[in-house]
Amino acid sequence: MTDPVDARYPEPADCNEYGDCRRCPALVDCRERISWGVGPRDAMVTVVGEAPGAGDPDAGTWKGGNWTGMAYTSRASGRKVRALVADLGYEGDAYYTNAVKCFPCERPDGDSGDSDGDSGGTDGDGPAAPAGATNREPTAAELANCRSYLLDEIGTVAPDWVLATGKHATGSLFAVDGREVGGFLDRVLEPVVLEGIDPPVLPLLHPSYQEVWLSRLGHTRESYVGAIRAVLGAGAERR
């Protein structure tokens, strides 16, 4: 099994930037940078996360997408997911992105902002989130505002599989087909074909909670990797 410390850092040249975006003023106020997708445009799998976290500008290379501008480049979740994908056999053949491209912050006063209104925002190039801001879940409006980017990325890469890590990433994809996730753990490792998305979607555990929920699913990390491989292999045989 690959140690996350040994995960391969992405090539900045593979970053798939779409330019500036101000659809969610509250996120413009939160972010340092937009965390765009990164990876080969002809990758076999596309990995979809929830949203970038606050990140750490002092973390060396793995600062997080909010600082690097590239998805899954945090020291914790970024390296963990990339190590998982490497163990699945797709290192160098995966495209990584998020359902929401900007850091959704919760301010110290508990205010998450209003992404449906017009707060003016910042240009995203300087310090944006106030000191002490923490991560929060993206809103339904924020997920909807970013969905066109996500669908364009999937259409461009045209992978064999979309791996959705966590409930919100899975929910944003299900919304394309008018579906709801419901009990997320019941969805994990169950491939789904969605109207409007060509490759099948495979829901996976969110990296932040992977260790907590693996035992609930009756898996070790090794057996979890094996189960994912089995699903992807069976799908390849059918396609």
mmCIF file of C-alpha atoms in Angstrom:
data_model
loop_
_atom_site.group_PDB
_atom_site.id
_atom_site.type_symbol
_atom_site.label_atom_id
_atom_site.label_comp_id
_atom_site.label_asym_id
_atom_site.label_seq_id
_atom_site.Cartn_x
_atom_site.Cartn_y
_atom_site.Cartn_z
ATOM 1 C CA MET A 1 0.000 0.000 0.000
ATOM 2 C CA THR A 2 1.257 3.478 -0.897
ATOM 3 C CA ASP A 3 2.135 5.723 2.025
ATOM 4 C CA PRO A 4 0.463 9.138 1.526
ATOM 5 C CA VAL A 5 3.851 10.706 2.230
ATOM 6 C CA ASP A 6 5.005 9.156 -1.052
ATOM 7 C CA ALA A 7 2.088 10.477 -3.127
ATOM 8 C CA ARG A 8 3.096 12.093 -6.398
ATOM 9 C CA TYR A 9 2.576 15.861 -6.600
ATOM 10 C CA PRO A 10 0.801 17.021 -9.794
ATOM 11 C CA GLU A 11 2.464 18.943 -12.591
ATOM 12 C CA PRO A 12 1.333 22.603 -12.549
ATOM 13 C CA ALA A 13 1.329 22.490 -16.356
ATOM 14 C CA ASP A 14 -1.564 19.999 -16.127
ATOM 15 C CA CYS A 15 -3.798 22.496 -14.295
ATOM 16 C CA ASN A 16 -7.033 23.060 -16.222
ATOM 17 C CA GLU A 17 -7.843 26.711 -15.513
ATOM 18 C CA TYR A 18 -11.114 28.222 -16.688
ATOM 19 C CA GLY A 19 -10.210 31.809 -15.808
ATOM 20 C CA ASP A 20 -11.796 33.980 -13.144
ATOM 21 C CA CYS A 21 -15.182 33.126 -11.658
ATOM 22 C CA ARG A 22 -17.417 35.249 -9.399
ATOM 23 C CA ARG A 23 -20.638 33.276 -9.403
ATOM 24 C CA CYS A 24 -20.493 32.874 -5.608
ATOM 25 C CA PRO A 25 -19.529 36.206 -3.980
ATOM 26 C CA ALA A 26 -19.145 34.620 -0.546
ATOM 27 C CA LEU A 27 -16.606 32.161 -1.937
ATOM 28 C CA VAL A 28 -14.766 34.935 -3.751
ATOM 29 C CA ASP A 29 -14.417 36.568 -0.332
ATOM 30 C CA CYS A 30 -13.192 33.305 1.226
ATOM 31 C CA ARG A 31 -10.690 32.057 -1.302
ATOM 32 C CA GLU A 32 -7.035 32.697 -1.871
ATOM 33 C CA ARG A 33 -7.140 31.057 -5.304
ATOM 34 C CA ILE A 34 -9.594 29.030 -7.347
ATOM 35 C CA SER A 35 -8.684 25.352 -7.063
ATOM 36 C CA TRP A 36 -9.003 24.093 -10.618
ATOM 37 C CA GLY A 37 -8.865 20.518 -11.840
ATOM 38 C CA VAL A 38 -5.470 19.018 -12.615
ATOM 39 C CA GLY A 39 -4.250 15.982 -14.493
ATOM 40 C CA PRO A 40 -4.088 14.470 -17.980
ATOM 41 C CA ARG A 41 -6.969 15.496 -20.248
ATOM 42 C CA ASP A 42 -7.268 11.871 -21.389
ATOM 43 C CA ALA A 43 -7.120 10.256 -17.941
ATOM 44 C CA MET A 44 -8.806 6.908 -17.313
ATOM 45 C CA VAL A 45 -10.472 8.136 -14.110
ATOM 46 C CA THR A 46 -11.716 11.490 -12.864
ATOM 47 C CA VAL A 47 -11.649 11.952 -9.094
ATOM 48 C CA VAL A 48 -14.210 14.437 -7.743
ATOM 49 C CA GLY A 49 -13.900 15.890 -4.248
ATOM 50 C CA GLU A 50 -16.148 18.205 -2.283
ATOM 51 C CA ALA A 51 -14.251 21.530 -2.149
ATOM 52 C CA PRO A 52 -10.789 22.755 -1.177
ATOM 53 C CA GLY A 53 -10.117 23.380 2.499
ATOM 54 C CA ALA A 54 -8.430 26.442 3.926
ATOM 55 C CA GLY A 55 -5.030 24.896 3.345
ATOM 56 C CA ASP A 56 -1.744 25.899 4.916
ATOM 57 C CA PRO A 57 0.547 28.407 3.197
ATOM 58 C CA ASP A 58 3.426 27.195 5.388
ATOM 59 C CA ALA A 59 3.026 23.501 4.559
ATOM 60 C CA GLY A 60 5.768 23.351 1.952
ATOM 61 C CA THR A 61 4.713 21.779 -1.336
ATOM 62 C CA TRP A 62 1.348 20.390 -0.221
ATOM 63 C CA LYS A 63 -0.336 23.669 0.730
ATOM 64 C CA GLY A 64 -3.806 22.728 -0.506
ATOM 65 C CA GLY A 65 -5.817 23.852 -3.517
ATOM 66 C CA ASN A 66 -6.798 27.143 -1.902
ATOM 67 C CA TRP A 67 -3.112 28.140 -2.170
ATOM 68 C CA THR A 68 -1.785 26.062 -5.086
ATOM 69 C CA GLY A 69 -4.756 26.530 -7.413
ATOM 70 C CA MET A 70 -4.843 22.750 -8.028
ATOM 71 C CA ALA A 71 -7.298 20.179 -6.658
ATOM 72 C CA TYR A 72 -6.185 17.603 -4.115
ATOM 73 C CA THR A 73 -2.873 19.192 -3.192
ATOM 74 C CA SER A 74 -3.329 19.300 0.591
ATOM 75 C CA ARG A 75 -1.006 17.510 2.956
ATOM 76 C CA ALA A 76 -3.824 15.407 4.431
ATOM 77 C CA SER A 77 -6.713 14.689 2.027
ATOM 78 C CA GLY A 78 -4.723 15.433 -1.124
ATOM 79 C CA ARG A 79 -1.944 12.987 -0.425
ATOM 80 C CA LYS A 80 -4.348 10.395 1.010
ATOM 81 C CA VAL A 81 -6.557 10.309 -2.093
ATOM 82 C CA ARG A 82 -3.613 10.336 -4.475
ATOM 83 C CA ALA A 83 -2.076 7.407 -2.584
ATOM 84 C CA LEU A 84 -5.383 5.528 -2.866
ATOM 85 C CA VAL A 85 -5.595 6.163 -6.602
ATOM 86 C CA ALA A 86 -1.984 5.021 -6.994
ATOM 87 C CA ASP A 87 -2.856 1.754 -5.238
ATOM 88 C CA LEU A 88 -5.761 1.323 -7.649
ATOM 89 C CA GLY A 89 -3.235 1.442 -10.512
ATOM 90 C CA TYR A 90 -4.073 4.894 -11.872
ATOM 91 C CA GLU A 91 -1.131 6.991 -10.695
ATOM 92 C CA GLY A 92 -0.402 9.401 -13.545
ATOM 93 C CA ASP A 93 -3.677 8.423 -15.228
ATOM 94 C CA ALA A 94 -6.162 10.334 -13.063
ATOM 95 C CA TYR A 95 -7.667 13.789 -13.304
ATOM 96 C CA TYR A 96 -8.528 15.440 -9.970
ATOM 97 C CA THR A 97 -11.137 18.123 -9.407
ATOM 98 C CA ASN A 98 -13.770 19.327 -6.925
ATOM 99 C CA ALA A 99 -17.532 19.794 -7.028
ATOM 100 C CA VAL A 100 -16.901 23.339 -5.721
ATOM 101 C CA LYS A 101 -13.685 25.021 -6.785
ATOM 102 C CA CYS A 102 -13.320 27.616 -4.019
ATOM 103 C CA PHE A 103 -12.763 27.296 -0.276
ATOM 104 C CA PRO A 104 -16.113 27.621 1.557
ATOM 105 C CA CYS A 105 -15.244 29.328 4.807
ATOM 106 C CA GLU A 106 -17.052 29.680 8.094
ATOM 107 C CA ARG A 107 -16.043 32.963 9.690
ATOM 108 C CA PRO A 108 -15.239 33.167 13.397
ATOM 109 C CA ASP A 109 -18.559 34.930 13.983
ATOM 110 C CA GLY A 110 -20.391 31.984 12.413
ATOM 111 C CA ASP A 111 -21.252 33.854 9.211
ATOM 112 C CA SER A 112 -20.750 31.840 6.039
ATOM 113 C CA GLY A 113 -21.664 34.743 3.782
ATOM 114 C CA ASP A 114 -24.345 34.733 1.126
ATOM 115 C CA SER A 115 -23.336 33.173 -2.162
ATOM 116 C CA ASP A 116 -26.651 34.170 -3.736
ATOM 117 C CA GLY A 117 -26.173 37.870 -3.145
ATOM 118 C CA ASP A 118 -23.685 40.473 -4.360
ATOM 119 C CA SER A 119 -21.009 41.225 -1.814
ATOM 120 C CA GLY A 120 -18.514 42.653 -4.279
ATOM 121 C CA GLY A 121 -15.833 40.137 -3.310
ATOM 122 C CA THR A 122 -12.092 40.241 -3.940
ATOM 123 C CA ASP A 123 -9.988 39.333 -6.901
ATOM 124 C CA GLY A 124 -8.862 36.116 -5.230
ATOM 125 C CA ASP A 125 -5.168 37.030 -5.482
ATOM 126 C CA GLY A 126 -4.560 38.275 -1.960
ATOM 127 C CA PRO A 127 -5.490 37.149 1.553
ATOM 128 C CA ALA A 128 -9.245 36.729 1.471
ATOM 129 C CA ALA A 129 -10.554 34.569 4.302
ATOM 130 C CA PRO A 130 -10.489 36.301 7.697
ATOM 131 C CA ALA A 131 -8.181 35.000 10.390
ATOM 132 C CA GLY A 132 -9.693 32.002 12.132
ATOM 133 C CA ALA A 133 -11.998 31.060 9.240
ATOM 134 C CA THR A 134 -12.718 27.324 9.108
ATOM 135 C CA ASN A 135 -14.133 24.907 6.556
ATOM 136 C CA ARG A 136 -17.872 24.466 6.118
ATOM 137 C CA GLU A 137 -19.983 22.369 3.790
ATOM 138 C CA PRO A 138 -20.743 23.985 0.425
ATOM 139 C CA THR A 139 -24.318 25.145 -0.058
ATOM 140 C CA ALA A 140 -26.689 23.753 -2.675
ATOM 141 C CA ALA A 141 -26.397 27.036 -4.592
ATOM 142 C CA GLU A 142 -22.597 26.852 -4.587
ATOM 143 C CA LEU A 143 -22.661 23.268 -5.830
ATOM 144 C CA ALA A 144 -25.104 24.252 -8.577
ATOM 145 C CA ASN A 145 -23.037 27.288 -9.604
ATOM 146 C CA CYS A 146 -19.943 25.127 -10.065
ATOM 147 C CA ARG A 147 -21.629 22.161 -11.720
ATOM 148 C CA SER A 148 -21.198 23.396 -15.287
ATOM 149 C CA TYR A 149 -17.420 23.443 -14.783
ATOM 150 C CA LEU A 150 -17.514 19.916 -13.394
ATOM 151 C CA LEU A 151 -19.594 18.560 -16.260
ATOM 152 C CA ASP A 152 -17.358 20.255 -18.807
ATOM 153 C CA GLU A 153 -14.293 18.696 -17.185
ATOM 154 C CA ILE A 154 -15.835 15.224 -17.262
ATOM 155 C CA GLY A 155 -16.875 15.723 -20.876
ATOM 156 C CA THR A 156 -13.401 16.920 -21.861
ATOM 157 C CA VAL A 157 -11.478 14.176 -20.076
ATOM 158 C CA ALA A 158 -13.997 11.472 -21.051
ATOM 159 C CA PRO A 159 -12.781 9.022 -18.383
ATOM 160 C CA ASP A 160 -13.877 5.430 -17.996
ATOM 161 C CA TRP A 161 -14.939 6.141 -14.405
ATOM 162 C CA VAL A 162 -15.792 9.039 -12.144
ATOM 163 C CA LEU A 163 -14.748 8.439 -8.526
ATOM 164 C CA ALA A 164 -16.802 10.663 -6.209
ATOM 165 C CA THR A 165 -15.194 11.062 -2.792
ATOM 166 C CA GLY A 166 -17.781 11.896 -0.176
ATOM 167 C CA LYS A 167 -21.464 12.761 0.090
ATOM 168 C CA HIS A 168 -21.343 16.262 -1.407
ATOM 169 C CA ALA A 169 -19.288 15.295 -4.445
ATOM 170 C CA THR A 170 -21.646 12.373 -5.026
ATOM 171 C CA GLY A 171 -24.702 14.559 -4.466
ATOM 172 C CA SER A 172 -23.595 17.150 -7.005
ATOM 173 C CA LEU A 173 -23.262 14.427 -9.632
ATOM 174 C CA PHE A 174 -26.567 12.795 -8.683
ATOM 175 C CA ALA A 175 -28.275 16.186 -9.063
ATOM 176 C CA VAL A 176 -27.560 16.084 -12.798
ATOM 177 C CA ASP A 177 -30.002 13.178 -13.000
ATOM 178 C CA GLY A 178 -32.419 14.655 -10.439
ATOM 179 C CA ARG A 179 -31.468 12.071 -7.824
ATOM 180 C CA GLU A 180 -30.757 12.401 -4.118
ATOM 181 C CA VAL A 181 -28.007 10.544 -2.300
ATOM 182 C CA GLY A 182 -30.026 9.491 0.756
ATOM 183 C CA GLY A 183 -27.974 7.257 3.064
ATOM 184 C CA PHE A 184 -24.498 7.858 1.722
ATOM 185 C CA LEU A 185 -22.806 4.810 3.253
ATOM 186 C CA ASP A 186 -25.277 2.613 1.373
ATOM 187 C CA ARG A 187 -24.010 4.208 -1.848
ATOM 188 C CA VAL A 188 -20.307 3.594 -1.247
ATOM 189 C CA LEU A 189 -18.807 1.069 -3.706
ATOM 190 C CA GLU A 190 -22.114 0.880 -5.612
ATOM 191 C CA PRO A 191 -21.588 2.108 -9.212
ATOM 192 C CA VAL A 192 -24.312 4.295 -10.677
ATOM 193 C CA VAL A 193 -25.102 5.244 -14.260
ATOM 194 C CA LEU A 194 -26.514 8.771 -14.399
ATOM 195 C CA GLU A 195 -28.433 10.477 -17.169
ATOM 196 C CA GLY A 196 -26.281 13.357 -18.404
ATOM 197 C CA ILE A 197 -22.933 11.848 -17.359
ATOM 198 C CA ASP A 198 -21.402 9.296 -19.710
ATOM 199 C CA PRO A 199 -19.032 7.303 -17.480
ATOM 200 C CA PRO A 200 -20.430 5.480 -14.457
ATOM 201 C CA VAL A 201 -19.972 7.113 -11.065
ATOM 202 C CA LEU A 202 -18.514 5.212 -8.127
ATOM 203 C CA PRO A 203 -19.106 6.816 -4.702
ATOM 204 C CA LEU A 204 -16.176 6.471 -2.303
ATOM 205 C CA LEU A 205 -15.547 7.534 1.263
ATOM 206 C CA HIS A 206 -14.460 11.096 1.932
ATOM 207 C CA PRO A 207 -10.731 10.994 2.745
ATOM 208 C CA SER A 208 -11.203 12.870 6.021
ATOM 209 C CA TYR A 209 -13.503 10.135 7.363
ATOM 210 C CA GLN A 210 -12.081 7.115 5.566
ATOM 211 C CA GLU A 211 -10.472 5.509 8.609
ATOM 212 C CA VAL A 212 -13.579 6.125 10.730
ATOM 213 C CA TRP A 213 -16.006 4.474 8.317
ATOM 214 C CA LEU A 214 -13.934 1.631 6.858
ATOM 215 C CA SER A 215 -14.641 -0.640 9.819
ATOM 216 C CA ARG A 216 -18.349 0.209 9.625
ATOM 217 C CA LEU A 217 -18.268 -1.102 6.078
ATOM 218 C CA GLY A 218 -16.375 -4.206 7.167
ATOM 219 C CA HIS A 219 -13.155 -3.207 5.403
ATOM 220 C CA THR A 220 -9.519 -2.644 6.106
ATOM 221 C CA ARG A 221 -7.691 -0.250 3.814
ATOM 222 C CA GLU A 222 -6.333 -3.207 1.855
ATOM 223 C CA SER A 223 -9.725 -4.849 1.382
ATOM 224 C CA TYR A 224 -11.274 -1.465 0.508
ATOM 225 C CA VAL A 225 -8.706 -0.969 -2.259
ATOM 226 C CA GLY A 226 -9.397 -4.498 -3.445
ATOM 227 C CA ALA A 227 -13.152 -3.870 -3.520
ATOM 228 C CA ILE A 228 -12.697 -0.710 -5.591
ATOM 229 C CA ARG A 229 -10.403 -2.549 -7.995
ATOM 230 C CA ALA A 230 -12.991 -5.303 -8.373
ATOM 231 C CA VAL A 231 -15.737 -2.804 -9.261
ATOM 232 C CA LEU A 232 -13.550 -0.939 -11.746
ATOM 233 C CA GLY A 233 -12.355 -4.193 -13.294
ATOM 234 C CA ALA A 234 -15.866 -5.586 -13.646
ATOM 235 C CA GLY A 235 -16.993 -2.337 -15.244
ATOM 236 C CA ALA A 236 -14.128 -2.460 -17.731
ATOM 237 C CA GLU A 237 -15.158 -5.953 -18.774
ATOM 238 C CA ARG A 238 -18.748 -4.833 -19.394
ATOM 239 C CA ARG A 239 -17.829 -1.701 -21.373
#
